[in-house]
Amino acid sequence: AQTVTQSQPEMSVQEAETVTLSCTYDTSENNYYLFWYKQPPSRQMILVIRQEAYKQQNATENRFSVNFQKAAKSFSLKISDSQLGDTAMYFCAFMKPFRAMFSGGYNKLIFGAGTRLAVHP
Amino acid sequence: DVKVTQSSRYLVKRTGEKVFLECVQDMDHENMFWYRQDPGLGLRLIYFSYDVKMKEKGDIPEGYSVSREKKERFSLILESASTNQTSMYLCASSPGLAGASNTGELFFGEGSRLTVL
């Protein structure tokens, strides 16, 4: 069974600095998808960034980038120039490729325990 | 923008009560999900549905049931609430496999925080 581990329950960073959140996962699949989701306080969870395992290039979205190490099964999130609005819970998630799922076409995600990030002024 | 709306943000119920959590999405998504979020445990899948009247158990279905009579609505039911069901409940939706827009992304509601006394 796939598992996702986030070893940092809480982290803090000063505004404008860079912070890296770690995530490791365990799977026997060769192709899969990885995600980072952000859950701000009392607000809905939103997708931050997505990585397809067959792509060697690390995904980036503005100030957010990932370091995807497939052999090590590691998927860390780097937030550059941290802003107060980055304060949130961050969840790493794993999804098997669609073709590995049985009929229905649903995308079942497995989530890590989350990392609570506080950005201080 | 995709909008997933959960009917209640906060609920307080008593042990043994029947509880309904409602979720509505407005993007014609085939897939809908109910997750439970607890500190230190992340999100755990309770039930999901990939079509009207279709449902599948997730990882922790015990004590819960679901209903999907219409495509846009997915309800989570606690037949007899217990204190260990005190939690944050998150509803999510996504396009079906055949949808070209399906990137694997889930679209979440704001959550329903349930307290069972």
XYZ file of C-alpha atoms in Angstrom:
238
model
C 0.000 0.000 0.000
C 1.118 3.512 -0.691
C 2.042 5.754 2.215
C 2.954 9.425 2.436
C 5.104 10.798 5.272
C 5.566 14.405 6.287
C 8.130 14.423 9.069
C 7.760 18.085 10.081
C 4.543 18.711 12.022
C 5.292 22.426 12.360
C 7.647 24.924 10.784
C 8.128 28.647 10.914
C 9.877 31.144 8.685
C 10.437 34.869 8.543
C 8.734 36.875 5.866
C 10.766 37.089 2.612
C 12.873 34.056 3.499
C 12.857 30.601 1.944
C 11.473 27.468 3.565
C 11.432 23.835 2.470
C 8.783 21.326 3.513
C 9.674 17.672 3.206
C 7.632 14.726 2.004
C 8.534 11.111 1.361
C 6.342 8.381 -0.020
C 6.400 4.679 -0.552
C 5.093 2.983 -3.677
C 5.920 0.201 -6.085
C 4.365 2.107 -8.974
C 6.568 3.608 -11.650
C 4.169 6.244 -12.870
C 2.135 8.355 -10.507
C 1.279 11.911 -9.541
C 2.320 13.971 -6.535
C 0.659 17.074 -5.174
C 1.098 19.779 -2.581
C -2.117 21.238 -1.187
C -2.448 24.331 0.989
C -5.133 24.807 3.647
C -5.191 28.379 5.031
C -6.793 28.895 8.455
C -10.578 28.487 8.190
C -10.436 28.375 4.412
C -10.726 25.682 1.814
C -7.859 23.538 0.655
C -6.367 24.446 -2.696
C -3.811 22.880 -4.998
C -0.374 24.491 -4.892
C 1.636 22.390 -7.294
C 1.499 19.078 -9.161
C 4.245 16.760 -10.390
C 3.972 13.837 -12.797
C 6.489 11.125 -11.941
C 7.487 10.458 -15.537
C 8.611 14.054 -15.953
C 12.167 14.633 -14.798
C 11.826 18.398 -14.657
C 10.761 19.762 -11.306
C 7.442 21.602 -11.330
C 7.338 25.298 -10.465
C 4.487 27.714 -9.827
C 5.688 31.247 -9.193
C 7.306 31.237 -5.712
C 6.583 27.529 -5.218
C 8.835 24.813 -6.568
C 9.446 21.157 -5.843
C 12.516 18.992 -5.559
C 11.376 15.643 -6.904
C 13.832 12.804 -6.283
C 12.171 9.722 -7.747
C 14.791 7.196 -6.686
C 14.719 8.482 -3.130
C 10.908 8.789 -3.225
C 11.177 12.333 -1.977
C 9.011 15.306 -2.946
C 9.864 18.497 -1.070
C 8.201 21.887 -1.489
C 10.249 25.070 -1.526
C 8.570 28.383 -0.863
C 10.678 31.365 -1.843
C 10.155 34.937 -0.639
C 7.669 33.742 1.990
C 4.612 35.914 2.524
C 2.220 36.202 5.456
C -0.476 34.678 3.259
C 1.564 31.495 2.993
C 0.658 30.703 6.605
C -1.317 27.447 6.318
C -1.339 23.699 6.680
C 0.434 22.038 3.785
C -0.395 18.513 2.713
C 1.601 16.277 0.417
C -0.480 13.774 -1.567
C 0.119 10.783 -3.842
C -2.094 9.438 -6.616
C -1.715 6.348 -8.749
C -1.988 6.825 -12.495
C -5.498 6.649 -13.913
C -4.890 3.478 -15.861
C -4.085 1.628 -12.674
C -7.551 2.296 -11.328
C -10.522 0.137 -12.024
C -13.560 1.421 -13.868
C -15.021 4.663 -12.727
C -12.124 6.936 -13.391
C -11.854 8.369 -9.959
C -8.644 9.787 -8.614
C -8.060 8.566 -5.095
C -5.425 10.597 -3.279
C -3.401 9.482 -0.283
C -2.441 12.359 1.984
C 0.354 12.908 4.464
C -0.285 14.125 8.009
C 0.440 17.726 7.087
C 2.928 20.446 8.058
C 1.714 23.594 9.768
C 3.706 26.560 8.424
C 3.748 29.907 10.193
C 5.197 32.936 8.404
C 6.256 35.684 10.804
C 6.702 39.376 9.951
C -14.292 28.677 -10.766
C -15.247 25.380 -9.256
C -17.349 25.790 -6.195
C -17.884 23.070 -3.634
C -20.288 24.079 -0.904
C -20.734 22.294 2.391
C -24.004 23.094 4.103
C -22.740 23.570 7.649
C -19.415 24.970 8.812
C -19.955 24.058 12.454
C -22.252 21.497 14.039
C -22.690 20.305 17.603
C -24.592 17.055 18.089
C -25.245 14.622 20.909
C -24.181 11.004 21.043
C -26.687 8.811 19.230
C -28.098 11.549 17.026
C -28.352 11.087 13.266
C -26.206 13.604 11.417
C -26.401 14.707 7.787
C -23.544 16.553 6.119
C -24.442 17.930 2.718
C -22.118 18.824 -0.141
C -22.968 20.426 -3.471
C -20.667 21.110 -6.425
C -21.481 23.274 -9.413
C -19.006 22.014 -12.036
C -20.769 18.876 -13.235
C -18.009 16.681 -11.784
C -18.492 12.930 -11.877
C -16.407 12.182 -8.786
C -17.193 13.262 -5.252
C -15.402 12.414 -2.021
C -15.788 12.670 1.728
C -12.607 12.947 3.786
C -12.094 13.201 7.502
C -9.267 15.450 8.761
C -7.699 14.902 12.183
C -4.510 16.412 13.644
C -1.499 14.224 12.998
C -3.449 11.914 10.719
C -3.960 14.112 7.667
C -6.936 13.388 5.457
C -8.489 9.951 5.397
C -11.011 8.892 2.777
C -14.398 7.812 4.137
C -16.425 7.227 0.976
C -16.403 8.315 -2.623
C -18.772 8.237 -5.563
C -17.934 8.189 -9.262
C -21.493 8.419 -10.547
C -25.044 9.015 -9.411
C -26.203 6.293 -7.039
C -22.719 4.736 -7.115
C -20.572 4.652 -4.007
C -17.390 2.999 -2.872
C -15.903 2.591 0.583
C -12.740 4.446 1.343
C -10.262 3.680 4.083
C -12.463 4.401 7.131
C -16.131 3.784 6.220
C -17.222 2.291 9.531
C -19.967 4.315 11.197
C -20.733 6.281 8.034
C -22.950 5.984 4.993
C -23.414 8.175 1.929
C -26.063 9.106 -0.573
C -25.771 10.455 -4.088
C -29.185 10.864 -5.653
C -28.136 13.721 -7.931
C -24.850 14.341 -9.673
C -24.174 17.620 -7.909
C -24.984 16.468 -4.368
C -23.157 14.029 -2.090
C -24.317 13.517 1.469
C -22.469 11.957 4.380
C -24.627 10.332 7.038
C -23.711 9.386 10.583
C -26.512 7.035 11.620
C -25.712 7.259 15.319
C -23.059 9.831 16.115
C -20.351 8.933 18.592
C -17.737 11.080 20.321
C -14.935 9.540 18.242
C -16.564 11.021 15.164
C -15.776 14.524 16.377
C -13.671 15.835 13.508
C -13.374 18.106 10.488
C -15.136 16.678 7.433
C -14.060 17.742 3.961
C -15.990 17.219 0.758
C -14.209 17.261 -2.595
C -15.009 16.751 -6.260
C -13.155 16.109 -9.509
C -13.921 15.424 -13.158
C -14.258 11.816 -14.286
C -11.511 9.896 -16.030
C -12.813 10.738 -19.470
C -12.699 14.450 -18.755
C -9.880 16.167 -20.571
C -9.653 18.581 -17.705
C -8.911 15.895 -15.165
C -5.423 16.612 -13.912
C -5.946 14.617 -10.750
C -6.739 17.779 -8.806
C -9.413 17.627 -6.150
C -11.595 20.675 -5.469
C -12.491 21.038 -1.821
C -15.245 22.623 0.195
C -14.500 24.730 3.265
C -15.131 21.864 5.646
C -17.666 21.015 8.325
C -16.398 20.867 11.884
C -18.523 18.391 13.818
C -18.465 18.101 17.596
C -20.273 15.156 19.185
C -20.960 15.551 22.898
